[in-house]
Amino acid sequence: MPTPSREGQAQSLSAEAWQQVSFLIPECGILPEVLKSTIADIGEYYVVRNLPIHELVAHEFIDAFVKKGSCYALTYNTKIDQDNTAALLPNGKLILSVDKDTYEELGLQGRPSQYSGKKIMRYIITIDLTDSGFHPDSKKHNRVLWALKEKKPLEFDFLLAWYNTGAEGSTLMSYFSKNQIQALKPKITFSMLRDLQCPVLQSNELQGKPDESCSTEELFEWLGAVLSQVSLDNKSSSFVSTYCCPQPNTIVEKAFLCTITGFIIPEKIIQLLEQLCSYFDEPKLAYWLTLTVHGFADSPVSWRESEHGFHKGGENLYNFVIFRNLDYWLQMAVGTNDDCPP
């Protein structure tokens, strides 16, 4: 069977590959109010159309947002293996992933993409906006600004978000008021799964035990099926999947599933994780719960500043399994074109 290409996947995949955060709580009837409040306060983000990238290296922007909180930016609707892309990280580093022609026109120092192959066709440029040598009127700043503004102007649609702890000043909406900016909220969906087959887990048994508990790998595969809404009944007549829940398992009368889709910053995910850990403060029927975070398939970075490639799917995700005694498992996964997570 031929290997599916990215172009061949285009008909079945949305052109807008969003970030997704999901949590699953078995044996959950009513969601606690504090958890509902955390979900409702997941925060908004912005889409800015046709934003020249040189505006992100302007010192007005750096002083207002990069130095006063955690600022995130990611090019929107760009393909990491085909287009020029960019991302602004909360540590103040601007990462550009550009093709060979763009790299040569810019004239900025970079390095070959580690996924270029023998013939280098893509380069990675890193600009540290918080570098002490990157101050107004410095040669370094003037060189970068000239390259991005005059020599090779680059313009993208951007997703933007900013997290600060009470700093006064401008907002992204007011700062980019002259641009085409739109505020968006993540899409939140709730599902109550009834009579769900769940694997039996023991927090201290990562490999599982025959007839006693399932392994981390079996849990990970099962969770993928549940989040993808794949049937677990192993019917021979199914043309989609013959997968079934691993053994041993138990039937859960009610399981609560919440999925949040959009541009969700780490600070909000941490708040959600903390509330999920607090879920066990009072006696609950649930023995464990999960929190799964899928990163953007077309982000130029995945873990910290590690370069991210697409290959066939651009996978990069992590999953927490949190137990009643607050033991936890952390599972991380990436596609072929990625460094191993830290």
PDB file of N, CA and C in Angstrom, residues 285-336:
ATOM      1  N   LEU A 285     -15.776   8.439  43.294  1.00  0.00           N
ATOM      2  CA  LEU A 285     -15.797   7.073  42.781  1.00  0.00           C
ATOM      3  C   LEU A 285     -14.636   6.835  41.823  1.00  0.00           C
ATOM      4  N   ALA A 286     -14.241   7.886  41.096  1.00  0.00           N
ATOM      5  CA  ALA A 286     -13.183   7.734  40.097  1.00  0.00           C
ATOM      6  C   ALA A 286     -11.867   7.358  40.773  1.00  0.00           C
ATOM      7  N   TYR A 287     -11.172   6.375  40.202  1.00  0.00           N
ATOM      8  CA  TYR A 287      -9.867   5.979  40.709  1.00  0.00           C
ATOM      9  C   TYR A 287      -8.754   6.739  40.007  1.00  0.00           C
ATOM     10  N   TRP A 288      -9.021   7.193  38.774  1.00  0.00           N
ATOM     11  CA  TRP A 288      -8.040   7.941  38.003  1.00  0.00           C
ATOM     12  C   TRP A 288      -8.762   8.813  36.978  1.00  0.00           C
ATOM     13  N   LEU A 289      -8.026   9.776  36.412  1.00  0.00           N
ATOM     14  CA  LEU A 289      -8.533  10.619  35.332  1.00  0.00           C
ATOM     15  C   LEU A 289      -7.371  10.968  34.417  1.00  0.00           C
ATOM     16  N   THR A 290      -7.683  11.521  33.259  1.00  0.00           N
ATOM     17  CA  THR A 290      -6.621  11.839  32.293  1.00  0.00           C
ATOM     18  C   THR A 290      -6.751  13.267  31.779  1.00  0.00           C
ATOM     19  N   LEU A 291      -5.612  13.844  31.420  1.00  0.00           N
ATOM     20  CA  LEU A 291      -5.553  15.141  30.738  1.00  0.00           C
ATOM     21  C   LEU A 291      -4.612  14.993  29.552  1.00  0.00           C
ATOM     22  N   THR A 292      -5.123  15.231  28.349  1.00  0.00           N
ATOM     23  CA  THR A 292      -4.355  15.044  27.118  1.00  0.00           C
ATOM     24  C   THR A 292      -4.238  16.366  26.382  1.00  0.00           C
ATOM     25  N   VAL A 293      -3.025  16.712  25.946  1.00  0.00           N
ATOM     26  CA  VAL A 293      -2.794  17.969  25.224  1.00  0.00           C
ATOM     27  C   VAL A 293      -2.121  17.658  23.889  1.00  0.00           C
ATOM     28  N   HIS A 294      -2.804  17.996  22.803  1.00  0.00           N
ATOM     29  CA  HIS A 294      -2.248  17.859  21.458  1.00  0.00           C
ATOM     30  C   HIS A 294      -1.733  19.214  21.007  1.00  0.00           C
ATOM     31  N   GLY A 295      -0.468  19.295  20.603  1.00  0.00           N
ATOM     32  CA  GLY A 295       0.099  20.543  20.109  1.00  0.00           C
ATOM     33  C   GLY A 295      -0.263  20.783  18.658  1.00  0.00           C
ATOM     34  N   PHE A 296       0.090  21.964  18.165  1.00  0.00           N
ATOM     35  CA  PHE A 296      -0.171  22.305  16.769  1.00  0.00           C
ATOM     36  C   PHE A 296       0.694  21.449  15.846  1.00  0.00           C
ATOM     37  N   ALA A 297       0.069  20.877  14.838  1.00  0.00           N
ATOM     38  CA  ALA A 297       0.805  20.039  13.893  1.00  0.00           C
ATOM     39  C   ALA A 297       1.805  20.849  13.081  1.00  0.00           C
ATOM     40  N   ASP A 298       1.541  22.135  12.872  1.00  0.00           N
ATOM     41  CA  ASP A 298       2.387  22.949  11.999  1.00  0.00           C
ATOM     42  C   ASP A 298       3.129  24.044  12.749  1.00  0.00           C
ATOM     43  N   SER A 299       3.438  23.805  14.005  1.00  0.00           N
ATOM     44  CA  SER A 299       4.286  24.730  14.746  1.00  0.00           C
ATOM     45  C   SER A 299       5.747  24.454  14.411  1.00  0.00           C
ATOM     46  N   PRO A 300       6.585  25.484  14.249  1.00  0.00           N
ATOM     47  CA  PRO A 300       8.011  25.253  13.949  1.00  0.00           C
ATOM     48  C   PRO A 300       8.785  24.654  15.113  1.00  0.00           C
ATOM     49  N   VAL A 301       8.223  24.684  16.330  1.00  0.00           N
ATOM     50  CA  VAL A 301       8.856  24.046  17.486  1.00  0.00           C
ATOM     51  C   VAL A 301       7.832  23.154  18.174  1.00  0.00           C
ATOM     52  N   SER A 302       8.341  22.162  18.928  1.00  0.00           N
ATOM     53  CA  SER A 302       7.437  21.318  19.701  1.00  0.00           C
ATOM     54  C   SER A 302       7.800  21.414  21.180  1.00  0.00           C
ATOM     55  N   TRP A 303       8.829  20.691  21.602  1.00  0.00           N
ATOM     56  CA  TRP A 303       9.234  20.716  23.013  1.00  0.00           C
ATOM     57  C   TRP A 303      10.299  21.786  23.215  1.00  0.00           C
ATOM     58  N   ARG A 304       9.974  22.763  24.073  1.00  0.00           N
ATOM     59  CA  ARG A 304      10.871  23.887  24.325  1.00  0.00           C
ATOM     60  C   ARG A 304      11.233  24.555  22.991  1.00  0.00           C
ATOM     61  N   GLU A 305      12.501  24.477  22.573  1.00  0.00           N
ATOM     62  CA  GLU A 305      12.884  25.101  21.304  1.00  0.00           C
ATOM     63  C   GLU A 305      13.274  24.060  20.266  1.00  0.00           C
ATOM     64  N   SER A 306      12.937  22.801  20.506  1.00  0.00           N
ATOM     65  CA  SER A 306      13.291  21.742  19.560  1.00  0.00           C
ATOM     66  C   SER A 306      12.530  21.926  18.253  1.00  0.00           C
ATOM     67  N   GLU A 307      13.229  21.745  17.144  1.00  0.00           N
ATOM     68  CA  GLU A 307      12.590  21.893  15.837  1.00  0.00           C
ATOM     69  C   GLU A 307      11.530  20.816  15.643  1.00  0.00           C
ATOM     70  N   HIS A 308      10.436  21.209  15.030  1.00  0.00           N
ATOM     71  CA  HIS A 308       9.305  20.310  14.795  1.00  0.00           C
ATOM     72  C   HIS A 308       9.123  20.106  13.302  1.00  0.00           C
ATOM     73  N   GLY A 309       8.982  18.856  12.875  1.00  0.00           N
ATOM     74  CA  GLY A 309       8.727  18.547  11.476  1.00  0.00           C
ATOM     75  C   GLY A 309       7.371  17.895  11.304  1.00  0.00           C
ATOM     76  N   PHE A 310       6.892  17.867  10.076  1.00  0.00           N
ATOM     77  CA  PHE A 310       5.546  17.335   9.844  1.00  0.00           C
ATOM     78  C   PHE A 310       5.547  15.854   9.492  1.00  0.00           C
ATOM     79  N   HIS A 311       6.368  15.447   8.533  1.00  0.00           N
ATOM     80  CA  HIS A 311       6.388  14.085   8.001  1.00  0.00           C
ATOM     81  C   HIS A 311       4.988  13.705   7.506  1.00  0.00           C
ATOM     82  N   LYS A 312       4.230  12.875   8.250  1.00  0.00           N
ATOM     83  CA  LYS A 312       2.895  12.465   7.792  1.00  0.00           C
ATOM     84  C   LYS A 312       1.766  13.101   8.593  1.00  0.00           C
ATOM     85  N   GLY A 313       2.076  13.553   9.817  1.00  0.00           N
ATOM     86  CA  GLY A 313       0.973  14.057  10.620  1.00  0.00           C
ATOM     87  C   GLY A 313       1.307  15.176  11.583  1.00  0.00           C
ATOM     88  N   GLY A 314       2.589  15.447  11.820  1.00  0.00           N
ATOM     89  CA  GLY A 314       2.958  16.532  12.730  1.00  0.00           C
ATOM     90  C   GLY A 314       2.563  16.281  14.182  1.00  0.00           C
ATOM     91  N   GLU A 315       2.522  15.001  14.583  1.00  0.00           N
ATOM     92  CA  GLU A 315       2.064  14.691  15.929  1.00  0.00           C
ATOM     93  C   GLU A 315       3.014  15.228  16.989  1.00  0.00           C
ATOM     94  N   ASN A 316       2.475  15.776  18.037  1.00  0.00           N
ATOM     95  CA  ASN A 316       3.211  16.078  19.263  1.00  0.00           C
ATOM     96  C   ASN A 316       2.194  16.263  20.372  1.00  0.00           C
ATOM     97  N   LEU A 317       2.278  15.445  21.408  1.00  0.00           N
ATOM     98  CA  LEU A 317       1.256  15.460  22.453  1.00  0.00           C
ATOM     99  C   LEU A 317       1.816  14.916  23.755  1.00  0.00           C
ATOM    100  N   TYR A 318       1.119  15.223  24.858  1.00  0.00           N
ATOM    101  CA  TYR A 318       1.447  14.607  26.130  1.00  0.00           C
ATOM    102  C   TYR A 318       0.155  14.287  26.872  1.00  0.00           C
ATOM    103  N   ASN A 319       0.249  13.337  27.764  1.00  0.00           N
ATOM    104  CA  ASN A 319      -0.931  12.875  28.485  1.00  0.00           C
ATOM    105  C   ASN A 319      -0.583  12.610  29.944  1.00  0.00           C
ATOM    106  N   PHE A 320      -1.372  13.173  30.849  1.00  0.00           N
ATOM    107  CA  PHE A 320      -1.265  12.886  32.275  1.00  0.00           C
ATOM    108  C   PHE A 320      -2.362  11.896  32.664  1.00  0.00           C
ATOM    109  N   VAL A 321      -1.965  10.869  33.405  1.00  0.00           N
ATOM    110  CA  VAL A 321      -2.929   9.994  34.077  1.00  0.00           C
ATOM    111  C   VAL A 321      -2.748  10.247  35.566  1.00  0.00           C
ATOM    112  N   ILE A 322      -3.757  10.822  36.192  1.00  0.00           N
ATOM    113  CA  ILE A 322      -3.656  11.216  37.602  1.00  0.00           C
ATOM    114  C   ILE A 322      -4.512  10.264  38.433  1.00  0.00           C
ATOM    115  N   PHE A 323      -3.905   9.674  39.470  1.00  0.00           N
ATOM    116  CA  PHE A 323      -4.596   8.704  40.301  1.00  0.00           C
ATOM    117  C   PHE A 323      -5.129   9.346  41.576  1.00  0.00           C
ATOM    118  N   ARG A 324      -6.006   8.622  42.223  1.00  0.00           N
ATOM    119  CA  ARG A 324      -6.661   9.136  43.429  1.00  0.00           C
ATOM    120  C   ARG A 324      -5.663   9.515  44.508  1.00  0.00           C
ATOM    121  N   ASN A 325      -4.554   8.772  44.605  1.00  0.00           N
ATOM    122  CA  ASN A 325      -3.526   9.085  45.612  1.00  0.00           C
ATOM    123  C   ASN A 325      -2.545  10.146  45.121  1.00  0.00           C
ATOM    124  N   LEU A 326      -2.836  10.756  43.957  1.00  0.00           N
ATOM    125  CA  LEU A 326      -2.047  11.807  43.304  1.00  0.00           C
ATOM    126  C   LEU A 326      -0.723  11.304  42.734  1.00  0.00           C
ATOM    127  N   ASP A 327      -0.532   9.994  42.669  1.00  0.00           N
ATOM    128  CA  ASP A 327       0.495   9.472  41.777  1.00  0.00           C
ATOM    129  C   ASP A 327       0.078   9.817  40.356  1.00  0.00           C
ATOM    130  N   TYR A 328       1.036   9.887  39.446  1.00  0.00           N
ATOM    131  CA  TYR A 328       0.649  10.183  38.067  1.00  0.00           C
ATOM    132  C   TYR A 328       1.599   9.516  37.082  1.00  0.00           C
ATOM    133  N   TRP A 329       1.066   9.304  35.892  1.00  0.00           N
ATOM    134  CA  TRP A 329       1.877   8.899  34.747  1.00  0.00           C
ATOM    135  C   TRP A 329       1.935  10.081  33.789  1.00  0.00           C
ATOM    136  N   LEU A 330       3.083  10.278  33.171  1.00  0.00           N
ATOM    137  CA  LEU A 330       3.213  11.284  32.116  1.00  0.00           C
ATOM    138  C   LEU A 330       3.692  10.590  30.854  1.00  0.00           C
ATOM    139  N   GLN A 331       2.878  10.653  29.819  1.00  0.00           N
ATOM    140  CA  GLN A 331       3.211  10.035  28.538  1.00  0.00           C
ATOM    141  C   GLN A 331       3.381  11.131  27.497  1.00  0.00           C
ATOM    142  N   MET A 332       4.451  11.045  26.702  1.00  0.00           N
ATOM    143  CA  MET A 332       4.714  12.036  25.666  1.00  0.00           C
ATOM    144  C   MET A 332       4.953  11.325  24.345  1.00  0.00           C
ATOM    145  N   ALA A 333       4.463  11.897  23.270  1.00  0.00           N
ATOM    146  CA  ALA A 333       4.592  11.253  21.973  1.00  0.00           C
ATOM    147  C   ALA A 333       4.848  12.303  20.896  1.00  0.00           C
ATOM    148  N   VAL A 334       5.660  11.919  19.910  1.00  0.00           N
ATOM    149  CA  VAL A 334       5.952  12.800  18.789  1.00  0.00           C
ATOM    150  C   VAL A 334       5.959  11.966  17.512  1.00  0.00           C
ATOM    151  N   GLY A 335       5.919  12.652  16.378  1.00  0.00           N
ATOM    152  CA  GLY A 335       6.008  11.978  15.103  1.00  0.00           C
ATOM    153  C   GLY A 335       7.460  11.693  14.730  1.00  0.00           C
ATOM    154  N   THR A 336       7.649  11.196  13.513  1.00  0.00           N
ATOM    155  CA  THR A 336       8.979  10.806  13.064  1.00  0.00           C
ATOM    156  C   THR A 336       9.934  11.992  13.000  1.00  0.00           C
TER     157      THR A 336
END
